[in-house]
Tab-separated table of C-alpha atoms in Angstrom:
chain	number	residue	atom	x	y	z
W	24	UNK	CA	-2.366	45.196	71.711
W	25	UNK	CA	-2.935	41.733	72.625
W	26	UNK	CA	-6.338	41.992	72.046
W	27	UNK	CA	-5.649	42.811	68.225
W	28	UNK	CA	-3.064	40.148	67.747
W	29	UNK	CA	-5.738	37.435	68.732
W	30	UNK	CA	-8.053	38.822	66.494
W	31	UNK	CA	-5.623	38.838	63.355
W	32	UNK	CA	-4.856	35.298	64.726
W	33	UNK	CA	-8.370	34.220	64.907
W	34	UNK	CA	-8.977	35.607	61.557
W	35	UNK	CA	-5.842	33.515	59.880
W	36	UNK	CA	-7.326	30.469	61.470
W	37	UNK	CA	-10.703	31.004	59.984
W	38	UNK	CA	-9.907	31.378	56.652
W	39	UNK	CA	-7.224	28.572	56.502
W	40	UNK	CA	-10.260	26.582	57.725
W	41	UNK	CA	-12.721	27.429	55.252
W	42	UNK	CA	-10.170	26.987	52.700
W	43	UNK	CA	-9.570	23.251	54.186
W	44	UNK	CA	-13.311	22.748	53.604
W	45	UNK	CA	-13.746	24.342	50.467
W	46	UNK	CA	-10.541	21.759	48.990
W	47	UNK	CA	-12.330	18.628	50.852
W	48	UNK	CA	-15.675	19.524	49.543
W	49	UNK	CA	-14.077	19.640	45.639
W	50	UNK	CA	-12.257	16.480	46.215
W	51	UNK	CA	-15.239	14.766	47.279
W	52	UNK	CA	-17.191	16.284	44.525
W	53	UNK	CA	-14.754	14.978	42.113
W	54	UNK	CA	-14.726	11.639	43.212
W	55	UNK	CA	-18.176	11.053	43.248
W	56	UNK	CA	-19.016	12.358	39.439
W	57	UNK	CA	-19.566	9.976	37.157
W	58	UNK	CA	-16.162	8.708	35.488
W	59	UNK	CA	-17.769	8.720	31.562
W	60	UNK	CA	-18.071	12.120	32.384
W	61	UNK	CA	-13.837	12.300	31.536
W	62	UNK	CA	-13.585	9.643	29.012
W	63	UNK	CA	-12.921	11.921	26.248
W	64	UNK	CA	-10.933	9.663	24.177
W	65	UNK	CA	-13.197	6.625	22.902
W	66	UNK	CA	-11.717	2.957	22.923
W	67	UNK	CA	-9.448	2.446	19.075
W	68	UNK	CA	-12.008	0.789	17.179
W	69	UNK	CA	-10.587	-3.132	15.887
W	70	UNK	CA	-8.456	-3.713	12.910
W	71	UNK	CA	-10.598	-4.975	10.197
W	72	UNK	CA	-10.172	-6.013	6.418
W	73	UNK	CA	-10.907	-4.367	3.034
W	74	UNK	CA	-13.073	-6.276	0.697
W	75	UNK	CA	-10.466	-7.948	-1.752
W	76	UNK	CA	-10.113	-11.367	-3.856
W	77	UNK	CA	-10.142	-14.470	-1.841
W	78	UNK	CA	-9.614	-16.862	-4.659
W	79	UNK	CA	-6.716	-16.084	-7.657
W	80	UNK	CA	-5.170	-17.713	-9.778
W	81	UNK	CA	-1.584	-17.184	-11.960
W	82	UNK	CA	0.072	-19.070	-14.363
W	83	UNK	CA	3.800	-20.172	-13.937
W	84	UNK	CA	6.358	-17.643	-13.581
W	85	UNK	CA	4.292	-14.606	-13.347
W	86	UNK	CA	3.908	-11.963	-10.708
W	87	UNK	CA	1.656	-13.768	-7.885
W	88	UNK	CA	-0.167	-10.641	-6.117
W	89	UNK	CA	-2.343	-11.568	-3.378
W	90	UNK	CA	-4.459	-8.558	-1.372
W	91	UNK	CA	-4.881	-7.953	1.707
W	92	UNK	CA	-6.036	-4.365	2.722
W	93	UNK	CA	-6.182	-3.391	6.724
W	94	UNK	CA	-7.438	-0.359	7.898
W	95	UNK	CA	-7.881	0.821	11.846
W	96	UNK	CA	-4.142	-1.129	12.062
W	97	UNK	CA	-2.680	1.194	14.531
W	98	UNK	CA	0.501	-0.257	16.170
W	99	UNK	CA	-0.246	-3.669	15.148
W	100	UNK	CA	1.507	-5.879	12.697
W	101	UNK	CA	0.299	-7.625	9.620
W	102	UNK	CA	1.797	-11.210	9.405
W	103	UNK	CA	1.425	-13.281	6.188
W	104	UNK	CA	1.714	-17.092	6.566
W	105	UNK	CA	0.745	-20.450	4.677
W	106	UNK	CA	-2.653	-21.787	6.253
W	107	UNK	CA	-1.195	-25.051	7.160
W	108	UNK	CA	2.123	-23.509	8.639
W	109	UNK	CA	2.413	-21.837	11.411
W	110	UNK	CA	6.191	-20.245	10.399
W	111	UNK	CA	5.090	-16.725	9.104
W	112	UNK	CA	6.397	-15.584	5.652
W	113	UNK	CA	6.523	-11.763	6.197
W	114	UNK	CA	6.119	-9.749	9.952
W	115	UNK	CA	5.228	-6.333	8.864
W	116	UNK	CA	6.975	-5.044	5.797
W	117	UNK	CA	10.319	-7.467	6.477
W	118	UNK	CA	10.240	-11.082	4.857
W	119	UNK	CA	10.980	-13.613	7.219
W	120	UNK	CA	11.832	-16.760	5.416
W	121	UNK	CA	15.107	-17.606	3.075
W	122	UNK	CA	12.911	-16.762	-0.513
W	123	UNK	CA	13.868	-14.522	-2.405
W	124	UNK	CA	10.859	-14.335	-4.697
W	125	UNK	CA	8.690	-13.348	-1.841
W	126	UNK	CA	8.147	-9.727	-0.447
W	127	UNK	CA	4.765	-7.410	0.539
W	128	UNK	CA	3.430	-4.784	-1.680
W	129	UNK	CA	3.520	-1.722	1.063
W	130	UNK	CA	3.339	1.784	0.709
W	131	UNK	CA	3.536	3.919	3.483
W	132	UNK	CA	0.398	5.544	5.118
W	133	UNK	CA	-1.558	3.244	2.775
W	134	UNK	CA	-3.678	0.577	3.822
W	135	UNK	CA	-2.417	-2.409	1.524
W	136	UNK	CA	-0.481	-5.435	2.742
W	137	UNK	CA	-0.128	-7.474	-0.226
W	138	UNK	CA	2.127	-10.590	-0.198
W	139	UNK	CA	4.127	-10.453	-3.651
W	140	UNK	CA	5.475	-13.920	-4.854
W	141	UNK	CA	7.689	-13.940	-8.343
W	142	UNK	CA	8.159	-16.456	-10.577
W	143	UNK	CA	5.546	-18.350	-9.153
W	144	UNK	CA	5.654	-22.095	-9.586
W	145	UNK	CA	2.902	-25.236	-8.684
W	146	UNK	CA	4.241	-25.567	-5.432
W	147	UNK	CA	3.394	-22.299	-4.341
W	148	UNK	CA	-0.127	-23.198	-4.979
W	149	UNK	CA	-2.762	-23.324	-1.283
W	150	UNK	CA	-3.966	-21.702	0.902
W	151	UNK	CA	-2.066	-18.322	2.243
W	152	UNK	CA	-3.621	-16.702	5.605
W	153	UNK	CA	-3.009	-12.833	6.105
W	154	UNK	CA	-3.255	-11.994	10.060
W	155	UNK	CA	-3.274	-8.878	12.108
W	156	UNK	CA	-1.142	-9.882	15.147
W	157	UNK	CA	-2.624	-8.681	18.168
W	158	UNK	CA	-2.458	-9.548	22.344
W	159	UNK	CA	-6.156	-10.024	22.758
W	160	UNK	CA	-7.211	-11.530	19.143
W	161	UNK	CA	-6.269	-12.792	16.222
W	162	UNK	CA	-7.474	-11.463	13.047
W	163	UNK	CA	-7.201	-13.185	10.069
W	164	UNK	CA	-8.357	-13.579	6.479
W	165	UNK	CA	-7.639	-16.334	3.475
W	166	UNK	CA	-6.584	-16.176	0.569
W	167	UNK	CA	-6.429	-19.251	-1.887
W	168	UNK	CA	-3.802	-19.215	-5.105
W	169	UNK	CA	-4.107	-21.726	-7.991
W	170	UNK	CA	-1.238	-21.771	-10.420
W	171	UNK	CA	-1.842	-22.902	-13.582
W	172	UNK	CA	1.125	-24.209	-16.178
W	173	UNK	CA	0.319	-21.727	-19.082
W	174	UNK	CA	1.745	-24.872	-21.873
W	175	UNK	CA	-1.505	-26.937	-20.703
W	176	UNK	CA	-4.018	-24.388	-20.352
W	177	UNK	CA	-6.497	-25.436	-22.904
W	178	UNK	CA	-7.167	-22.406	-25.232
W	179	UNK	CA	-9.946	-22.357	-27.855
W	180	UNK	CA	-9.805	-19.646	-30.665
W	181	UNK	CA	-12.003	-18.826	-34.079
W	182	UNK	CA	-11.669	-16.677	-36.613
W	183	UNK	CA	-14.022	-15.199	-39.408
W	184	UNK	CA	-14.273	-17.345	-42.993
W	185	UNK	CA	-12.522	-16.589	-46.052
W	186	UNK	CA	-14.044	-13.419	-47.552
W	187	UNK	CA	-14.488	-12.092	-51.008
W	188	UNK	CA	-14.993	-8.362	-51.287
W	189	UNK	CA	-15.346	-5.813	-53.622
W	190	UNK	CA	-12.736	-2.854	-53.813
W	191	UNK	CA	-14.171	-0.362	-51.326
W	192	UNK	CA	-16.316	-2.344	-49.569
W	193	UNK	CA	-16.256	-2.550	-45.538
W	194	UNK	CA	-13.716	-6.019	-44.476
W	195	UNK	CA	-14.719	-7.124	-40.638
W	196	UNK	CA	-13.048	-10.002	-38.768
W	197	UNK	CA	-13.950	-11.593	-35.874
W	198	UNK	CA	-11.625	-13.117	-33.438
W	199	UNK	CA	-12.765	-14.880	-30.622
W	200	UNK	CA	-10.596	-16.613	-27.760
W	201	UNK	CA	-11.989	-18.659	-24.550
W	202	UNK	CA	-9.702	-19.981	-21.858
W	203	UNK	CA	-10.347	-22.318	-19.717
W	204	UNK	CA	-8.795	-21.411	-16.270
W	205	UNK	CA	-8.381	-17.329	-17.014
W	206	UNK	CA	-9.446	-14.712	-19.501
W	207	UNK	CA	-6.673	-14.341	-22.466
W	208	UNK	CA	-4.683	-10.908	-21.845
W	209	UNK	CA	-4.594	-10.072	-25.451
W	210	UNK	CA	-4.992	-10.651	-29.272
W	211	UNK	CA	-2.660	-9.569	-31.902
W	212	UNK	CA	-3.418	-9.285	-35.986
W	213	UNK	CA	-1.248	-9.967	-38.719
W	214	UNK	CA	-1.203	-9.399	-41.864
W	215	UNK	CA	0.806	-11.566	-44.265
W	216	UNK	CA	3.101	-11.712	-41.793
W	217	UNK	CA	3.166	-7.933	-40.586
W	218	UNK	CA	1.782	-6.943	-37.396
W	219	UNK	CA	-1.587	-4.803	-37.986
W	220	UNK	CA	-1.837	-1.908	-35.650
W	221	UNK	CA	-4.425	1.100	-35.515
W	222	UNK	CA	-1.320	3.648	-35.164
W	223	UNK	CA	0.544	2.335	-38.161
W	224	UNK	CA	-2.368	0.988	-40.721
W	225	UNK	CA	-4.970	4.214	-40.064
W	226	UNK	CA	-7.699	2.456	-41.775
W	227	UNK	CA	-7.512	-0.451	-39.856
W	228	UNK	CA	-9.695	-0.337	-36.258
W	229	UNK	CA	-9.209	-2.985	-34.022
W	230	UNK	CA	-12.112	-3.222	-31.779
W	231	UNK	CA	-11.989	-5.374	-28.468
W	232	UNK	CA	-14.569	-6.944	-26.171
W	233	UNK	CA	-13.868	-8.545	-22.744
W	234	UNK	CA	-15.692	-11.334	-20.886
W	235	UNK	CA	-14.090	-11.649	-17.396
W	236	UNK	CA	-17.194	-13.884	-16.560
W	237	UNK	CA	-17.127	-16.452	-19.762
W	238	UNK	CA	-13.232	-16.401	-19.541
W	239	UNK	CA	-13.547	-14.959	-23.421
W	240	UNK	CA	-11.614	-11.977	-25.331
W	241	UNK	CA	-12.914	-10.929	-28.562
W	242	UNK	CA	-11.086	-8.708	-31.082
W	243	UNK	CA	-12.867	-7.199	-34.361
W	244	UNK	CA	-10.726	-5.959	-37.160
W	245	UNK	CA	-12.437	-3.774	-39.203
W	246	UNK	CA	-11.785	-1.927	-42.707
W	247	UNK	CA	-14.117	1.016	-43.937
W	248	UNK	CA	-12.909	0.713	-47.673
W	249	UNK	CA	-10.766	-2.222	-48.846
W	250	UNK	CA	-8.212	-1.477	-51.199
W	251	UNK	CA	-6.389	-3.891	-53.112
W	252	UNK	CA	-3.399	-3.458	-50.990
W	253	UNK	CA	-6.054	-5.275	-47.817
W	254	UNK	CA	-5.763	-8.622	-49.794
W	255	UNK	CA	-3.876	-11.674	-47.771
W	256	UNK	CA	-3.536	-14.125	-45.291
W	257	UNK	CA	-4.656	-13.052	-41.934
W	258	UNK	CA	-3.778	-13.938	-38.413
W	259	UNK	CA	-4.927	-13.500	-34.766
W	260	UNK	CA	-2.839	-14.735	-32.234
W	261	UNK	CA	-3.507	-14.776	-28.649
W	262	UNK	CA	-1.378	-13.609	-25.730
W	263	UNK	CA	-0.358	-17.636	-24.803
W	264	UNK	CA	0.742	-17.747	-29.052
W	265	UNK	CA	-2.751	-19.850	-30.088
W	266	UNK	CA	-3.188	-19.116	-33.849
W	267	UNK	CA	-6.212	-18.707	-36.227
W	268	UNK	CA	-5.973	-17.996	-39.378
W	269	UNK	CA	-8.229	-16.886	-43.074
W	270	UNK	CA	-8.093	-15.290	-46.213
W	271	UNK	CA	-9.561	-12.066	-47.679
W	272	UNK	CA	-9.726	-11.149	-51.653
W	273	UNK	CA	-10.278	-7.807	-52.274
W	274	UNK	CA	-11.760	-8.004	-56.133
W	275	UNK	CA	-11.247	-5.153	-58.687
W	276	UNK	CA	-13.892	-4.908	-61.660
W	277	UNK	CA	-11.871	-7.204	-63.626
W	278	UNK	CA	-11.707	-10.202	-61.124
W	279	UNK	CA	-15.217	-9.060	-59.352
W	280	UNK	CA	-16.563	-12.350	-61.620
W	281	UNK	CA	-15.165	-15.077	-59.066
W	282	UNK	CA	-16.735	-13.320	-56.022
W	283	UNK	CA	-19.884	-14.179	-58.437
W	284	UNK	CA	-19.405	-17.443	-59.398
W	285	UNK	CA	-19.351	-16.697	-62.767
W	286	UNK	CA	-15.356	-17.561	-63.259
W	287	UNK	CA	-17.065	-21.272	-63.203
W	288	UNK	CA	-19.863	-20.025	-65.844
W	289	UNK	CA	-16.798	-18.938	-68.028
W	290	UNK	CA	-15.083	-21.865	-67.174
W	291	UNK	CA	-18.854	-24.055	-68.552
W	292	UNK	CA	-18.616	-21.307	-71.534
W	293	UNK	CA	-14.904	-21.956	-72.495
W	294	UNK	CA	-16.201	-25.936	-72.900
W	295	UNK	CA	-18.889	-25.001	-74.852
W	296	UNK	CA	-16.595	-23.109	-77.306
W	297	UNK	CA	-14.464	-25.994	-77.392
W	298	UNK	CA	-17.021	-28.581	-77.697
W	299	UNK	CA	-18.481	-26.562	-80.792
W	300	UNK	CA	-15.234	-26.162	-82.138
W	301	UNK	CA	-15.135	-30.281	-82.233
W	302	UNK	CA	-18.243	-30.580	-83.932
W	303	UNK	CA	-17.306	-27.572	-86.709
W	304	UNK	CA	-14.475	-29.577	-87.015
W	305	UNK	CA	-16.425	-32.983	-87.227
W	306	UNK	CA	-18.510	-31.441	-89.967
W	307	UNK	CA	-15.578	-30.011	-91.804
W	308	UNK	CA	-14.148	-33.611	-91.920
W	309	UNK	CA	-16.591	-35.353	-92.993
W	310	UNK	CA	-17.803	-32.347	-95.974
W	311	UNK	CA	-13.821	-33.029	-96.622
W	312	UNK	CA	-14.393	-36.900	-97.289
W	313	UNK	CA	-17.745	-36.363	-99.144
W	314	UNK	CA	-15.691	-34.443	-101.640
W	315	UNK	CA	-12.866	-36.465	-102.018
W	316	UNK	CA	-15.129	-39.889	-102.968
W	317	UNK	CA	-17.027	-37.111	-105.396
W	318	UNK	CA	-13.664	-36.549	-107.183
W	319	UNK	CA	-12.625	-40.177	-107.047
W	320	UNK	CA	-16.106	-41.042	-108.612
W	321	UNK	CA	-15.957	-38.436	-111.270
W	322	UNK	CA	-12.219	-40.046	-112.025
W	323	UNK	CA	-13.296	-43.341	-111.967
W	324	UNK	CA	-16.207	-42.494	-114.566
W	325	UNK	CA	-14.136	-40.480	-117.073
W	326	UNK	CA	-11.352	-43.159	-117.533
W	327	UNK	CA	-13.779	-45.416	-118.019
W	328	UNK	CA	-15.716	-43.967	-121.128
């Protein structure tokens, strides 16, 4: 009986022992293995910018928009500032200073940070500094803003000559604006004083070219068949209200002769007429007084027979 006991003893004791071992051996095991073995989850990659404008400019009292995209932001906060402050403007999406005009362009789950200033005036012009707050580094990116005064920006606009067409024959004008600071936003057309449009006047197709480069917009009004009705003053005006002006004459077959020139061949003719009329009548005057000392001679000779 004893015997037994001590051998179911001996056997407990065994096996907690090899179990000991087995635990130590596993720990030891563990410990020793290579720790990159576990790093499953890599390091965040940094926050870094979106390629966007770094120089823009807006004239006075428009909608000031200036970009700044962030992607890998994670937790961190976007903080907009002036360069040579170092108050911040906006922390996040809140707005930080007493301005009502300012506030960022955020939508969520989208990587755009974009500080929106209203009615934006001169002063408001320099340097603006977009920054991803962070513990270790600062990550930043600049943004300059010119604001021009629309009243002095120097415009230069040109329009097509006077033109003489026939009645159905094609009527194209050119109008061509250049700024000096910015590209002109748009050109309008009127006609004697009415507004030209593609939608309302369905022969009329206004054609445009832009030059973001040359700082030019170019508009082309163009008429398939001119009817008498496309006769008048015409006008281009450009978005900052810079005029040009000309005329087109749309000529029926009766009036086609001043598109010619010949109105001013007429005009030569009608002297001609009257200068022959002066010498028929030069003639006729002086045939007149040839008769008249005829019948004063014949008078003369019979009274005195």
């Amino acid at each position: 009986m004893y015997m037994t006991s001590a051998k179911s003893m001996a056997s407990k004791v065994t096996w907690w022992h090899i179990g000991a071992i087995l635990l130590m051996n596993a720990a030891v095991v563990v410990a020793e293995f290579p720790a990159s073995g576990y790093n499953i989850q890599p390091e965040t990659p940094a926050p870094d910018f979106l390629s966007s404008p770094l120089n823009v400019t807006f004239r006075r009292g428009e909608l000031a928009i200036l970009r700044c995209s962030v992607y890998n932001l994670g937790t961190k906060t976007v903080v907009w500032r002036r360069h040579e402050h170092s108050f911040p403007l906006t922390s996040g999406s809140l707005t930080v200073v007493a301005d009502d005009r300012i506030q960022i362009g955020h939508v969520d789950f989208k990587n755009q940070w974009d500080l929106m200033i209203k009615n934006v005036q001169p002063e408001d012009e320099g340097v603006y500094e977009c920054q991803v707050a962070s513990t270790n580094r600062n990550i930043r990116r600049l943004v300059s803003l010119t604001v021009i005064d629309s009243k002095a920006e120097a415009m230069e606009i040109t329009i097509s000559r006077e033109q003489y067409v026939e009645r159905g024959e094609p009527v194209t004008l050119h109008c061509n604006v250049t700024g000096q600071h910015y590209t002109p936003d748009e050109i309008d057309w009127f006609r004697n004083g009415e507004k030209v449009t593609s939608e309302k006047h369905r022969r009329v197709k206004l054609l445009k070219q832009l030059s973001i480069a040359h700082k030019t917009f170019i508009s082309i009004l163009s008429i398939d068949k001119a009817t008498m009705e496309d006769s008048g003053v015409y006008v281009c005006r450009s978005s900052n209200m810079h005029i040009a002006n000309t005329k087109v004459h749309v000529l029926s077959a009766e009036t086609s002769n001043k598109k010619r020139g010949t109105y001013h061949d007429g005009y030569a003719d009608e002297h001609v007429s009257s200068d022959q009329m002066k010498s028929s009548a030069s003639t006729i005057r002086q045939a007149t007084f040839a008769i008249i000392c005829q019948c004063t001679l014949l008078m003369f000779t019979y009274c005195y027979k």
